[in-house]
Amino acid sequence: MTAYGLTPRQSELMTFLATYDRDHGYAPTFDEMRNHLGLRSKSSIDRLLNALEERGHICRIPNRARSISIAQVPA
């Protein structure tokens, strides 16, 4: 586990979300997250996002594209 009790993969996604949001002003798509992490399925991204949301690191609006907002950025 890394800082804030995140797994290495969750921490990698959190860093990507923060960087992407800072650079573009909005959240990445599931495909962009999947490609960045080298995963094959969108369901893997959904599981990672659910874990981040449960831990209070992100907030999402259901059924809305690019609706991820970062609550706190791990160091």
Short mmCIF file of N, CA, C and O in Angstrom, two decimals:
data_model
loop_
_atom_site.label_atom_id
_atom_site.label_comp_id
_atom_site.label_asym_id
_atom_site.label_seq_id
_atom_site.Cartn_x
_atom_site.Cartn_y
_atom_site.Cartn_z
N MET A 1 0.83 -1.18 0.00
CA MET A 1 0.00 0.00 0.00
C MET A 1 0.89 1.25 0.00
O MET A 1 1.92 1.29 0.61
N THR A 2 0.43 2.24 -0.71
CA THR A 2 1.15 3.51 -0.78
C THR A 2 0.51 4.51 0.18
O THR A 2 -0.32 4.15 0.98
N ALA A 3 0.90 5.75 0.05
CA ALA A 3 0.32 6.80 0.89
C ALA A 3 -1.20 6.81 0.77
O ALA A 3 -1.75 6.48 -0.27
N TYR A 4 -1.85 7.15 1.86
CA TYR A 4 -3.31 7.23 1.91
C TYR A 4 -3.98 5.87 1.74
O TYR A 4 -5.15 5.78 1.42
N GLY A 5 -3.23 4.78 1.93
CA GLY A 5 -3.81 3.44 1.85
C GLY A 5 -4.20 3.01 0.47
O GLY A 5 -5.06 2.16 0.31
N LEU A 6 -3.59 3.59 -0.55
CA LEU A 6 -3.90 3.22 -1.93
C LEU A 6 -2.95 2.12 -2.40
O LEU A 6 -1.78 2.08 -2.01
N THR A 7 -3.47 1.27 -3.28
CA THR A 7 -2.60 0.29 -3.93
C THR A 7 -1.74 1.04 -4.95
O THR A 7 -2.07 2.17 -5.34
N PRO A 8 -0.66 0.42 -5.41
CA PRO A 8 0.15 1.10 -6.43
C PRO A 8 -0.66 1.47 -7.69
O PRO A 8 -0.49 2.54 -8.25
N ARG A 9 -1.57 0.61 -8.11
CA ARG A 9 -2.38 0.88 -9.30
C ARG A 9 -3.35 2.04 -9.05
O ARG A 9 -3.53 2.90 -9.90
N GLN A 10 -3.96 2.08 -7.87
CA GLN A 10 -4.85 3.19 -7.52
C GLN A 10 -4.08 4.49 -7.45
O GLN A 10 -4.54 5.52 -7.93
N SER A 11 -2.89 4.44 -6.90
CA SER A 11 -2.04 5.63 -6.81
C SER A 11 -1.65 6.12 -8.20
O SER A 11 -1.66 7.33 -8.47
N GLU A 12 -1.33 5.18 -9.10
CA GLU A 12 -0.99 5.54 -10.48
C GLU A 12 -2.16 6.21 -11.18
O GLU A 12 -2.00 7.22 -11.87
N LEU A 13 -3.37 5.67 -10.98
CA LEU A 13 -4.56 6.27 -11.58
C LEU A 13 -4.83 7.64 -10.99
O LEU A 13 -5.15 8.59 -11.71
N MET A 14 -4.68 7.77 -9.69
CA MET A 14 -4.90 9.06 -9.02
C MET A 14 -3.95 10.12 -9.57
O MET A 14 -4.37 11.25 -9.85
N THR A 15 -2.70 9.77 -9.76
CA THR A 15 -1.72 10.70 -10.32
C THR A 15 -2.10 11.08 -11.75
O THR A 15 -2.03 12.25 -12.13
N PHE A 16 -2.52 10.09 -12.54
CA PHE A 16 -2.94 10.36 -13.91
C PHE A 16 -4.15 11.30 -13.94
O PHE A 16 -4.19 12.25 -14.72
N LEU A 17 -5.13 11.04 -13.07
CA LEU A 17 -6.32 11.89 -13.02
C LEU A 17 -5.95 13.33 -12.69
O LEU A 17 -6.44 14.27 -13.32
N ALA A 18 -5.09 13.50 -11.69
CA ALA A 18 -4.70 14.85 -11.28
C ALA A 18 -3.94 15.56 -12.39
O ALA A 18 -4.20 16.74 -12.67
N THR A 19 -3.02 14.87 -13.03
CA THR A 19 -2.22 15.46 -14.10
C THR A 19 -3.09 15.81 -15.30
O THR A 19 -2.99 16.90 -15.87
N TYR A 20 -3.96 14.88 -15.69
CA TYR A 20 -4.83 15.10 -16.84
C TYR A 20 -5.76 16.29 -16.59
O TYR A 20 -5.93 17.15 -17.46
N ASP A 21 -6.36 16.32 -15.40
CA ASP A 21 -7.26 17.42 -15.06
C ASP A 21 -6.52 18.76 -15.06
O ASP A 21 -7.04 19.75 -15.57
N ARG A 22 -5.31 18.77 -14.53
CA ARG A 22 -4.51 20.01 -14.50
C ARG A 22 -4.18 20.47 -15.93
O ARG A 22 -4.28 21.65 -16.25
N ASP A 23 -3.82 19.52 -16.80
CA ASP A 23 -3.41 19.86 -18.16
C ASP A 23 -4.57 20.19 -19.10
O ASP A 23 -4.41 20.98 -20.02
N HIS A 24 -5.73 19.55 -18.90
CA HIS A 24 -6.85 19.71 -19.82
C HIS A 24 -8.05 20.46 -19.25
O HIS A 24 -8.89 20.94 -20.00
N GLY A 25 -8.18 20.49 -17.94
CA GLY A 25 -9.30 21.17 -17.32
C GLY A 25 -10.54 20.31 -17.18
O GLY A 25 -11.60 20.79 -16.78
N TYR A 26 -10.44 19.03 -17.50
CA TYR A 26 -11.55 18.09 -17.34
C TYR A 26 -10.97 16.69 -17.18
O TYR A 26 -9.79 16.46 -17.43
N ALA A 27 -11.82 15.76 -16.78
CA ALA A 27 -11.37 14.38 -16.51
C ALA A 27 -11.17 13.59 -17.80
O ALA A 27 -11.81 13.87 -18.82
N PRO A 28 -10.31 12.59 -17.76
CA PRO A 28 -10.11 11.72 -18.92
C PRO A 28 -11.28 10.75 -19.10
O PRO A 28 -12.06 10.53 -18.17
N THR A 29 -11.38 10.17 -20.28
CA THR A 29 -12.39 9.14 -20.54
C THR A 29 -11.89 7.81 -19.98
O THR A 29 -10.71 7.65 -19.66
N PHE A 30 -12.80 6.84 -19.88
CA PHE A 30 -12.41 5.50 -19.44
C PHE A 30 -11.35 4.93 -20.36
O PHE A 30 -10.40 4.29 -19.90
N ASP A 31 -11.50 5.13 -21.66
CA ASP A 31 -10.51 4.61 -22.61
C ASP A 31 -9.14 5.24 -22.40
O ASP A 31 -8.12 4.55 -22.48
N GLU A 32 -9.10 6.52 -22.13
CA GLU A 32 -7.82 7.18 -21.88
C GLU A 32 -7.17 6.65 -20.60
O GLU A 32 -5.96 6.41 -20.57
N MET A 33 -7.97 6.42 -19.57
CA MET A 33 -7.44 5.85 -18.33
C MET A 33 -6.96 4.42 -18.57
O MET A 33 -5.89 4.03 -18.11
N ARG A 34 -7.76 3.64 -19.28
CA ARG A 34 -7.42 2.24 -19.58
C ARG A 34 -6.12 2.15 -20.37
O ARG A 34 -5.24 1.38 -20.04
N ASN A 35 -5.99 2.98 -21.38
CA ASN A 35 -4.78 2.98 -22.19
C ASN A 35 -3.56 3.42 -21.39
O ASN A 35 -2.49 2.83 -21.53
N HIS A 36 -3.72 4.42 -20.56
CA HIS A 36 -2.60 4.91 -19.76
C HIS A 36 -2.09 3.83 -18.81
O HIS A 36 -0.88 3.68 -18.63
N LEU A 37 -3.01 3.08 -18.21
CA LEU A 37 -2.62 2.04 -17.26
C LEU A 37 -2.30 0.71 -17.93
O LEU A 37 -1.85 -0.22 -17.27
N GLY A 38 -2.54 0.62 -19.23
CA GLY A 38 -2.24 -0.61 -19.95
C GLY A 38 -3.20 -1.75 -19.61
O GLY A 38 -2.81 -2.92 -19.65
N LEU A 39 -4.45 -1.41 -19.30
CA LEU A 39 -5.45 -2.42 -18.97
C LEU A 39 -6.27 -2.77 -20.19
O LEU A 39 -6.34 -1.99 -21.14
N ARG A 40 -6.91 -3.93 -20.14
CA ARG A 40 -7.70 -4.37 -21.29
C ARG A 40 -9.17 -4.02 -21.18
O ARG A 40 -9.85 -3.89 -22.19
N SER A 41 -9.69 -3.90 -19.95
CA SER A 41 -11.14 -3.71 -19.83
C SER A 41 -11.48 -2.43 -19.07
O SER A 41 -10.76 -1.98 -18.19
N LYS A 42 -12.62 -1.87 -19.45
CA LYS A 42 -13.13 -0.68 -18.78
C LYS A 42 -13.62 -1.03 -17.38
O LYS A 42 -13.64 -0.18 -16.49
N SER A 43 -14.01 -2.29 -17.16
CA SER A 43 -14.48 -2.68 -15.84
C SER A 43 -13.36 -2.59 -14.81
O SER A 43 -13.61 -2.31 -13.63
N SER A 44 -12.12 -2.80 -15.23
CA SER A 44 -10.98 -2.65 -14.33
C SER A 44 -10.86 -1.20 -13.87
O SER A 44 -10.58 -0.92 -12.70
N ILE A 45 -11.07 -0.27 -14.79
CA ILE A 45 -11.02 1.15 -14.46
C ILE A 45 -12.17 1.48 -13.51
O ILE A 45 -11.98 2.20 -12.53
N ASP A 46 -13.34 0.93 -13.77
CA ASP A 46 -14.49 1.20 -12.91
C ASP A 46 -14.22 0.72 -11.48
O ASP A 46 -14.55 1.42 -10.52
N ARG A 47 -13.61 -0.44 -11.32
CA ARG A 47 -13.28 -0.95 -9.98
C ARG A 47 -12.29 -0.02 -9.28
O ARG A 47 -12.43 0.28 -8.09
N LEU A 48 -11.28 0.44 -10.02
CA LEU A 48 -10.30 1.36 -9.43
C LEU A 48 -10.96 2.67 -9.02
O LEU A 48 -10.71 3.20 -7.94
N LEU A 49 -11.82 3.21 -9.88
CA LEU A 49 -12.52 4.45 -9.57
C LEU A 49 -13.46 4.29 -8.38
O LEU A 49 -13.54 5.18 -7.52
N ASN A 50 -14.15 3.15 -8.30
CA ASN A 50 -15.02 2.89 -7.15
C ASN A 50 -14.22 2.88 -5.86
O ASN A 50 -14.66 3.43 -4.85
N ALA A 51 -13.04 2.26 -5.88
CA ALA A 51 -12.20 2.22 -4.69
C ALA A 51 -11.74 3.62 -4.30
O ALA A 51 -11.75 3.98 -3.11
N LEU A 52 -11.35 4.43 -5.28
CA LEU A 52 -10.93 5.81 -5.00
C LEU A 52 -12.09 6.63 -4.45
O LEU A 52 -11.91 7.45 -3.54
N GLU A 53 -13.27 6.40 -4.99
CA GLU A 53 -14.45 7.14 -4.53
C GLU A 53 -14.82 6.72 -3.10
O GLU A 53 -15.13 7.57 -2.26
N GLU A 54 -14.78 5.43 -2.81
CA GLU A 54 -15.08 4.93 -1.47
C GLU A 54 -14.12 5.51 -0.43
O GLU A 54 -14.51 5.74 0.71
N ARG A 55 -12.88 5.72 -0.81
CA ARG A 55 -11.87 6.25 0.11
C ARG A 55 -11.90 7.79 0.18
O ARG A 55 -11.13 8.40 0.90
N GLY A 56 -12.78 8.40 -0.63
CA GLY A 56 -12.94 9.85 -0.56
C GLY A 56 -11.93 10.65 -1.36
O GLY A 56 -11.82 11.86 -1.19
N HIS A 57 -11.20 10.01 -2.27
CA HIS A 57 -10.19 10.71 -3.07
C HIS A 57 -10.79 11.40 -4.29
O HIS A 57 -10.23 12.37 -4.78
N ILE A 58 -11.90 10.85 -4.79
CA ILE A 58 -12.58 11.45 -5.94
C ILE A 58 -14.08 11.49 -5.70
O ILE A 58 -14.59 10.79 -4.82
N CYS A 59 -14.77 12.29 -6.50
CA CYS A 59 -16.23 12.34 -6.52
C CYS A 59 -16.66 12.15 -7.96
O CYS A 59 -16.01 12.64 -8.88
N ARG A 60 -17.76 11.41 -8.15
CA ARG A 60 -18.28 11.20 -9.51
C ARG A 60 -19.77 11.47 -9.54
O ARG A 60 -20.48 11.24 -8.56
N ILE A 61 -20.25 11.94 -10.69
CA ILE A 61 -21.67 12.09 -10.93
C ILE A 61 -22.09 10.88 -11.77
O ILE A 61 -21.55 10.69 -12.88
N PRO A 62 -23.01 10.05 -11.28
CA PRO A 62 -23.42 8.86 -12.03
C PRO A 62 -24.00 9.20 -13.41
O PRO A 62 -24.65 10.22 -13.58
N ASN A 63 -23.72 8.33 -14.36
CA ASN A 63 -24.27 8.42 -15.72
C ASN A 63 -23.91 9.72 -16.44
O ASN A 63 -24.69 10.22 -17.25
N ARG A 64 -22.74 10.24 -16.14
CA ARG A 64 -22.31 11.47 -16.79
C ARG A 64 -20.84 11.33 -17.20
O ARG A 64 -20.00 10.96 -16.38
N ALA A 65 -20.54 11.61 -18.43
CA ALA A 65 -19.18 11.48 -18.93
C ALA A 65 -18.26 12.54 -18.33
O ALA A 65 -18.68 13.67 -18.09
N ARG A 66 -17.03 12.15 -18.09
CA ARG A 66 -15.97 13.06 -17.60
C ARG A 66 -16.40 13.81 -16.34
O ARG A 66 -16.14 15.00 -16.19
N SER A 67 -17.06 13.11 -15.43
CA SER A 67 -17.61 13.77 -14.25
C SER A 67 -16.78 13.53 -12.99
O SER A 67 -17.26 13.72 -11.88
N ILE A 68 -15.53 13.14 -13.14
CA ILE A 68 -14.68 12.87 -11.99
C ILE A 68 -14.05 14.17 -11.50
O ILE A 68 -13.48 14.92 -12.28
N SER A 69 -14.19 14.42 -10.21
CA SER A 69 -13.49 15.56 -9.62
C SER A 69 -12.63 15.02 -8.49
O SER A 69 -13.01 14.08 -7.79
N ILE A 70 -11.49 15.61 -8.32
CA ILE A 70 -10.52 15.16 -7.33
C ILE A 70 -10.78 15.87 -6.01
O ILE A 70 -10.80 17.08 -5.95
N ALA A 71 -10.97 15.05 -4.97
CA ALA A 71 -11.22 15.59 -3.65
C ALA A 71 -9.91 15.90 -2.94
O ALA A 71 -9.77 16.90 -2.27
N GLN A 72 -8.91 15.01 -3.12
CA GLN A 72 -7.60 15.23 -2.53
C GLN A 72 -6.56 14.47 -3.36
O GLN A 72 -6.84 13.42 -3.90
N VAL A 73 -5.40 15.04 -3.46
CA VAL A 73 -4.34 14.44 -4.26
C VAL A 73 -3.30 13.85 -3.32
O VAL A 73 -2.77 14.56 -2.46
N PRO A 74 -3.03 12.54 -3.44
CA PRO A 74 -2.00 11.95 -2.60
C PRO A 74 -0.63 12.56 -2.90
O PRO A 74 -0.35 12.93 -4.02
N ALA A 75 0.19 12.62 -1.88
CA ALA A 75 1.55 13.19 -2.04
C ALA A 75 2.44 12.23 -2.77
O ALA A 75 2.26 11.08 -2.82
#
